[in-house]
Coordinates of C-alpha atoms and ligand atoms in Angstrom, one line a residue:
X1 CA 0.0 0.0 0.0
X2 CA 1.2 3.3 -0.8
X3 CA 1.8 5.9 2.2
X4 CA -0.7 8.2 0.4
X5 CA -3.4 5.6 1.0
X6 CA -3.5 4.9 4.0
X7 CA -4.7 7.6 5.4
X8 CA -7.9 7.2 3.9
X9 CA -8.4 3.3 3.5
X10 CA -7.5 3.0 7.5
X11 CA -10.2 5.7 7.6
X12 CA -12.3 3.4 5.5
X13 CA -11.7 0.3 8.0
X14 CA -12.8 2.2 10.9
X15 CA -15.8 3.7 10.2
X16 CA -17.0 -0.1 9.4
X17 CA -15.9 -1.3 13.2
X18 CA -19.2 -2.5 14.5
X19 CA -17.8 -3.0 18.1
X20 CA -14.6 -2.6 19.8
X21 CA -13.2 -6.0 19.0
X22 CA -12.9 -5.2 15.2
X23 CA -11.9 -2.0 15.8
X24 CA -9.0 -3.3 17.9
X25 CA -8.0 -5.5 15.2
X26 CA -7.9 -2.8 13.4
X27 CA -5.6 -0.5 15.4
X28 CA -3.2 -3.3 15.8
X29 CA -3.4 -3.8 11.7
X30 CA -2.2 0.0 11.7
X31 CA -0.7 1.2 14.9
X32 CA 0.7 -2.3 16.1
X33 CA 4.0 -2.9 16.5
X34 CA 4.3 -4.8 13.3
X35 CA 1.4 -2.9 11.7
X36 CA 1.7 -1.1 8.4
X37 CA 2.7 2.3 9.7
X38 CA 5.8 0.6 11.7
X39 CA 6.2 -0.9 8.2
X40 CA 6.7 2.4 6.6
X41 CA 9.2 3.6 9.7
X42 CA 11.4 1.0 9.2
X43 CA 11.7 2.3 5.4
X44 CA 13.1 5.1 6.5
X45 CA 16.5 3.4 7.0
X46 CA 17.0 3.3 2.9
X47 CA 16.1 6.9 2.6
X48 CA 18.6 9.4 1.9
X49 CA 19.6 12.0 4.3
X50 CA 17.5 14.8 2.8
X51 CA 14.5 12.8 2.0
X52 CA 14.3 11.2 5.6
X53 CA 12.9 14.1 7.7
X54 CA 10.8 14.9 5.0
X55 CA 9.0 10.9 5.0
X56 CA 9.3 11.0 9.0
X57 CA 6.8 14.0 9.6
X58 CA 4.8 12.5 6.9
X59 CA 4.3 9.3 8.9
X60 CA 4.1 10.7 12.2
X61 CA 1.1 12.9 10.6
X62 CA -0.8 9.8 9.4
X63 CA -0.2 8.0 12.2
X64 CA -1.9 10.8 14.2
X65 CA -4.7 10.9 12.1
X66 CA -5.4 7.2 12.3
X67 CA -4.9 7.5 16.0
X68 CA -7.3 10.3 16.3
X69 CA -10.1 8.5 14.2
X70 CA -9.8 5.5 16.5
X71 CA -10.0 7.5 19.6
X72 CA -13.3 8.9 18.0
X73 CA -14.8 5.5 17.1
X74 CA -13.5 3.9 20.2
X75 CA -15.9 6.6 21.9
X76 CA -18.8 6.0 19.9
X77 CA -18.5 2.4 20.2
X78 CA -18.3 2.6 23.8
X79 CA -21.3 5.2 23.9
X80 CA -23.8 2.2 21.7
X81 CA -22.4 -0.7 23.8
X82 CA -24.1 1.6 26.8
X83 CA -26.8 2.1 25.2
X84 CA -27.8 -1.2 23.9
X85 CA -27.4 -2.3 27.4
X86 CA -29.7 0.6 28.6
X87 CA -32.2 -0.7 25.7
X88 CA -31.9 -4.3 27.5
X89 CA -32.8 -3.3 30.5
X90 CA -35.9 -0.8 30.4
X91 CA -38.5 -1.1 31.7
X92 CA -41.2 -0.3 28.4
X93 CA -44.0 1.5 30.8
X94 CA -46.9 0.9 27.3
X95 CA -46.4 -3.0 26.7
X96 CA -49.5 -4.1 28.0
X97 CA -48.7 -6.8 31.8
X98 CA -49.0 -10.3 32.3
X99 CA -52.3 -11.9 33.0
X100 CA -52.2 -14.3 35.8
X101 CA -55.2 -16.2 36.2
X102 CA -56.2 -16.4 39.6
X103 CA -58.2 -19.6 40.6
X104 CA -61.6 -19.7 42.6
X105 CA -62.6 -21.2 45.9
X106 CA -65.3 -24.2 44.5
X107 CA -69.1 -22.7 45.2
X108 CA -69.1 -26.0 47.5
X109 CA -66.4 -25.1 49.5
X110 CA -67.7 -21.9 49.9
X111 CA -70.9 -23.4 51.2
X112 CA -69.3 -25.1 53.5
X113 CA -66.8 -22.6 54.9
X114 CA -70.1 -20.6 55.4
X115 CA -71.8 -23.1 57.3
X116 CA -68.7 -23.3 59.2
X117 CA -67.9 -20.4 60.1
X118 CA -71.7 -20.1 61.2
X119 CA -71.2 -22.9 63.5
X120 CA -68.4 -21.6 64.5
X121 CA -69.8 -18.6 66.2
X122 CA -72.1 -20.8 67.7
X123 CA -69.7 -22.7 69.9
X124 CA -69.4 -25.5 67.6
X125 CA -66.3 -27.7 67.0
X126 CA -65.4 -29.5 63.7
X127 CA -64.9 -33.2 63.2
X128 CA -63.1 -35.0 60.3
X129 CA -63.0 -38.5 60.2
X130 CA -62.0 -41.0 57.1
X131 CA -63.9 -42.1 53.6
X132 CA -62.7 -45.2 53.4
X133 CA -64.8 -46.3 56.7
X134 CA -65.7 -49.4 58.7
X135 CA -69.3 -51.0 58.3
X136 CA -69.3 -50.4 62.0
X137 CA -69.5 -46.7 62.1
X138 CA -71.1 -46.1 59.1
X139 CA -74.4 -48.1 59.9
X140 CA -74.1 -50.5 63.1
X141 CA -73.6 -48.1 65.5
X142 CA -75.9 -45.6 64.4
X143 CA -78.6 -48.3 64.6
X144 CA -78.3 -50.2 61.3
X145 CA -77.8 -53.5 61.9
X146 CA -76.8 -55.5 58.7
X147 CA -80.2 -56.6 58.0
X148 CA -81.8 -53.6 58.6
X149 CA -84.1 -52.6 55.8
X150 CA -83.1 -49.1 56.0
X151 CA -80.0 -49.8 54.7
X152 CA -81.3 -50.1 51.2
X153 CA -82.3 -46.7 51.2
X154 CA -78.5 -45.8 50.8
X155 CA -76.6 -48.1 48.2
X156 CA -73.2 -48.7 49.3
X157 CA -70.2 -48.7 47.8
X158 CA -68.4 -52.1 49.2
X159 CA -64.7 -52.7 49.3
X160 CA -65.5 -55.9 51.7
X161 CA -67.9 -57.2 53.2
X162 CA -66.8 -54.8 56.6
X163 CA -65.2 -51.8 54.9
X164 CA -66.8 -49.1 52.4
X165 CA -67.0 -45.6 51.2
X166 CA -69.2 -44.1 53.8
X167 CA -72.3 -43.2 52.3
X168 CA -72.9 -39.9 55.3
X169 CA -70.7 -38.1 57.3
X170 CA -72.5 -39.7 60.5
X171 CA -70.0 -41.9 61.3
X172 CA -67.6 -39.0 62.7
X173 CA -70.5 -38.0 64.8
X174 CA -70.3 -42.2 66.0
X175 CA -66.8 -41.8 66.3
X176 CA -67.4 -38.2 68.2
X177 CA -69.1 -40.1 70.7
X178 CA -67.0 -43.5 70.9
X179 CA -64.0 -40.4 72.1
X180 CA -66.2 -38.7 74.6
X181 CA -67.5 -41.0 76.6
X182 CA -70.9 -39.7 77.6
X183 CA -69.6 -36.0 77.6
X184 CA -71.3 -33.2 76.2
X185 CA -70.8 -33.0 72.6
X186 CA -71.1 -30.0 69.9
X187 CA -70.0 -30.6 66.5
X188 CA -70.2 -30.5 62.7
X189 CA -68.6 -33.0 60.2
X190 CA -68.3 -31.8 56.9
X191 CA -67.0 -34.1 54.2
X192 CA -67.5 -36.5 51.2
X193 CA -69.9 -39.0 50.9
X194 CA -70.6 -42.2 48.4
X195 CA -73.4 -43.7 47.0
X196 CA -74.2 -45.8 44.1
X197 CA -76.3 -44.0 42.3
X198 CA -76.4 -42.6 38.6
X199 CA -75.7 -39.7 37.8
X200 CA -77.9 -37.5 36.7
X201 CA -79.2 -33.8 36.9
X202 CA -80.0 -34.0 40.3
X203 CA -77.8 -37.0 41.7
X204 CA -74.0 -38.1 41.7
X205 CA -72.2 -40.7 43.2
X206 CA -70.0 -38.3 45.0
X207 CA -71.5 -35.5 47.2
X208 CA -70.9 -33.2 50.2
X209 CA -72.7 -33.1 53.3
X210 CA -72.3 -31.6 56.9
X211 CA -73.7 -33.2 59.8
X212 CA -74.1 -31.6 63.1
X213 CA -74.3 -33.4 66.5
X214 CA -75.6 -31.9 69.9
X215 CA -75.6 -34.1 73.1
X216 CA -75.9 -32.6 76.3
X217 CA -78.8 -32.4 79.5
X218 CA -82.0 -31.1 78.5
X219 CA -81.6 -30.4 74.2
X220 CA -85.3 -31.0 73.4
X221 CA -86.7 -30.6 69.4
X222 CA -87.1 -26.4 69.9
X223 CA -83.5 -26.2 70.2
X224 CA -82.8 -28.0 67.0
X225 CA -85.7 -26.0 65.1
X226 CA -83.9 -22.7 66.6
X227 CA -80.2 -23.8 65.2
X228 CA -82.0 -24.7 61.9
X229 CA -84.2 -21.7 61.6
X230 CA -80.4 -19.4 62.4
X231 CA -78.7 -21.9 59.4
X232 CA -81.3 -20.7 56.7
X233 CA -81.6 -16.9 57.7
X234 CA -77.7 -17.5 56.8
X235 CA -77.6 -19.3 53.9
X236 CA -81.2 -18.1 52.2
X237 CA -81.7 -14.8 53.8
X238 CA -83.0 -12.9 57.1
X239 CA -86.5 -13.5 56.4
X240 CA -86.6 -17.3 56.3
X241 CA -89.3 -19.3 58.2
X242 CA -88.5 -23.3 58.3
X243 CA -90.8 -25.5 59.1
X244 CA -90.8 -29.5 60.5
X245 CA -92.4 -32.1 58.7
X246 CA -92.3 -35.7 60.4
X247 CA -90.0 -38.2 58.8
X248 CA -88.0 -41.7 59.1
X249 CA -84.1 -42.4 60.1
X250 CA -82.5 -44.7 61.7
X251 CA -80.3 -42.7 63.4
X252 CA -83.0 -40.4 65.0
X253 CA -86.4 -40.9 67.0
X254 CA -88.4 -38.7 66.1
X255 CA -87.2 -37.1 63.0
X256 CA -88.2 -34.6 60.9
X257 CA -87.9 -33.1 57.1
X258 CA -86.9 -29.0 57.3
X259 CA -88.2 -26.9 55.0
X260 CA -87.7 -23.5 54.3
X261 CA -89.5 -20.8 52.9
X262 CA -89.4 -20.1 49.6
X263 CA -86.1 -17.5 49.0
X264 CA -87.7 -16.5 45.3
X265 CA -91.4 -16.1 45.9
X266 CA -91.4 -15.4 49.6
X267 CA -94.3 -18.3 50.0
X268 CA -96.7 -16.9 47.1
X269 CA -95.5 -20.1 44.9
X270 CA -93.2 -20.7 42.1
X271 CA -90.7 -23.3 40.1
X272 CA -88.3 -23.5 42.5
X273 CA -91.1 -23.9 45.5
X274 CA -93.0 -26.2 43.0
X275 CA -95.8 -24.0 44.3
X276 CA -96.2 -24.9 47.9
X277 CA -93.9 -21.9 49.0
X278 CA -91.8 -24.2 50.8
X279 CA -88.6 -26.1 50.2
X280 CA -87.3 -28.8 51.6
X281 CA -83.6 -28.2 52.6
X282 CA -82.3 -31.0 54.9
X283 CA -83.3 -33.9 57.1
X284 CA -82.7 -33.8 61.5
X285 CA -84.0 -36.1 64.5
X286 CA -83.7 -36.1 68.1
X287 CA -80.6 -38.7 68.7
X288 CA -81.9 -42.4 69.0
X289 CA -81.8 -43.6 72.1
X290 CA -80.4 -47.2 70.7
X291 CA -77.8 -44.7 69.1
X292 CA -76.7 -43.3 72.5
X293 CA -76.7 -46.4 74.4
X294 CA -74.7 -48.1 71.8
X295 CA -72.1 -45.2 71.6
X296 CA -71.7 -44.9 75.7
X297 CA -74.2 -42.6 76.9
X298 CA -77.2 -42.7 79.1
X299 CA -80.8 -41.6 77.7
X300 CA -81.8 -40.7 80.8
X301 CA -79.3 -38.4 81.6
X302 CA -77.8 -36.9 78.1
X303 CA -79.9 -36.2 74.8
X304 CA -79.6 -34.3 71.8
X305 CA -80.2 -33.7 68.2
X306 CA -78.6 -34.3 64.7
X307 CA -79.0 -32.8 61.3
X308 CA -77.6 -33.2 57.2
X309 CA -77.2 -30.7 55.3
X310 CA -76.5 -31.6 51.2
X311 CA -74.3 -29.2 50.4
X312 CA -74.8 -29.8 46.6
X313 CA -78.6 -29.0 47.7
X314 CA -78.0 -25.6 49.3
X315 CA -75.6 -24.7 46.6
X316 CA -77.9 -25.3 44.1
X317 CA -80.7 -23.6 45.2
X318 CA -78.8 -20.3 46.6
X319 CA -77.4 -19.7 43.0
X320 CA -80.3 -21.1 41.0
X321 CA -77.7 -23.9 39.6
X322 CA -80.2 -26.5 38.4
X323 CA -77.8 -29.5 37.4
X324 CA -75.4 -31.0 40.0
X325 CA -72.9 -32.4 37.8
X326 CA -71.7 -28.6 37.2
X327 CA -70.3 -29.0 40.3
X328 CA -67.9 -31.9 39.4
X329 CA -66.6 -31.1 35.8
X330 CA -64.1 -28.7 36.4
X331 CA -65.5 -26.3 33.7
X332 CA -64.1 -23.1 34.3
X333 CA -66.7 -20.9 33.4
X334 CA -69.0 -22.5 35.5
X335 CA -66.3 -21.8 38.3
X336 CA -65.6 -18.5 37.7
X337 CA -68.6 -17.3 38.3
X338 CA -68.4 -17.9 41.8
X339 CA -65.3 -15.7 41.9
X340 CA -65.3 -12.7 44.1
X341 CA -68.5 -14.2 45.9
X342 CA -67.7 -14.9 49.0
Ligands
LIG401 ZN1 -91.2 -20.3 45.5

């Protein structure tokens, strides 16, 4: 390359530098200690004496030049490496944020952390006991014996002949008392149940239920109908009336059907009421005396009362859902409805 060149091809190289590394390789190219314009110093040996100077401040000129262009790049390099990394890490206050979707408490166990909480506040504790259950707890002591024909009323899930799904929760409240020992008892026992039926709009083989159980002196019928009559101002509203109708269970002596007064037509008679103004909402007894002697307490001394409530049931008819299998099939915009309700 000719000395006359250089000047302007080295100018050339380094305005193409795209970062510092290149434009490193270039200076060395140049300025290095074997680069070009050390090249052109050692020619200076063959010069003659007159020439010499002349060729010297020449180089030493074009040297400065190339040295003051790469200064200048070097800086405005270094200035967009700062930049981009600026770029990289701010914070772009228009792009639209990330949606998280935020799950929903299931309407049924909002139900029941309602009727717990009620309970709660009325000096109630809460009993839990397992699914998998013995025959034991889950009919004989609660005054099904195995031949009793009541036990067709409630097809059973068998695993053998003495162990199935419990088909209530009313085996806690046998295993409640089995703890006590003929001590006052106050208690709910929420959970699932199991029974053999088919599904369908208004049954399922898997359903919730929470059972209450009062033992102590004195608990006569009026205090059950007050408890029940302070569950459905709760769930249904403030101006709920229930009413008793008599009924059949094993477990209780007398027991009753509750009812509750129509929620959509206050009583004047609708769909939901089928047009009597009342609907029925859960079933309740005074505690069996067989059922208390068989769990350790005396009849004489210690009574009390029990109640069921379906969950599904009062889930269904607080939000008007009128197929039970929504509850079950994980569709999320069935779920996310209840969002923000309770
Ligand atoms: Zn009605």
């Amino acid at each position: 390359m000719e000395l006359e060149n250089i000047e302007l091809v080295a100018t050339e190289e380094i305005e193409k530098c795209d970062d510092l590394d290149q434009l490193n390789e270039t200076r060395v190219k140049y300025l290095g200690k074997k680069g070009l314009i050390q090249g052109f110093m050692s020619k200076m040996r063959d010069l003659s004496n007159e020439e010499r100077p002349k060729f010297g401040a020449l180089v030493n000129k074009i040297k400065a030049a190339i040295e003051e262009r790469i200064k200048i790049a070097q800086e405005k390099l270094e200035e967009k490496k700062i930049n981009k990394k600026l770029e990289s890490e701010a914070i772009d206050v228009t792009l639209p944020g990330y949606k998280f979707n935020t799950g929903v408490i299931h309407p049924l166990m909002q139900t029941i952390e309602e009727i717990e909480d009620l309970f709660i506040g009325m000096g109630y504790e809460i009993a839990e006991g397992p699914e998998v259950e013995e025959d034991l707890y889950n009919f004989e002591l609660l005054n099904l014996p195995k031949d009793h024909p009541a036990r067709d009323m409630q097809d059973t899930f068998y695993i053998n002949p003495n162990v199935l799904l419990r088909t209530h929760t009313s085996p806690v409240q046998a295993r409640t008392m089995q703890a006590k020992q003929g001590k006052p008892i106050k208690v709910i026992c929420p959970g699932k149940v199991y029974r053999r039926d088919d599904d369908d709009a208004t049954h399922s083989h898997q359903f919730m239920q929470v059972e209450g159980l009062v033992l102590g002196k004195d608990i006569s019928l009026a205090d059950l109908k007050g408890t029940l009559l302070e569950v459905a101002k709760k769930v249904f509203g403030n101006e709920r009336e229930i009413r008793l109708r008599p009924s059949f269970f094993p477990f209780t002596e007398p027991s009753v059907e509750v009812d509750v007064s129509c929620f959509k037509c206050n009583g004047k008679g609708c769909s939901i009421c089928k047009n009597s103004g009342w609907i029925e909402v859960l079933g309740a007894g005074m505690v069996n005396n067989n059922v208390l002697k068989m769990n350790g307490y005396n009849p004489d001394e210690i009574q009390g009362f029990a109640f069921g409530i379906g969950v599904e049931r009062f889930t269904m008819l607080k939000y008007g859902i009128e197929d039970i299998r929504n509850f079950y099939l994980n569709d999320q915009k069935f779920l996310n409805q209840f969002k923000g309700v309770k």
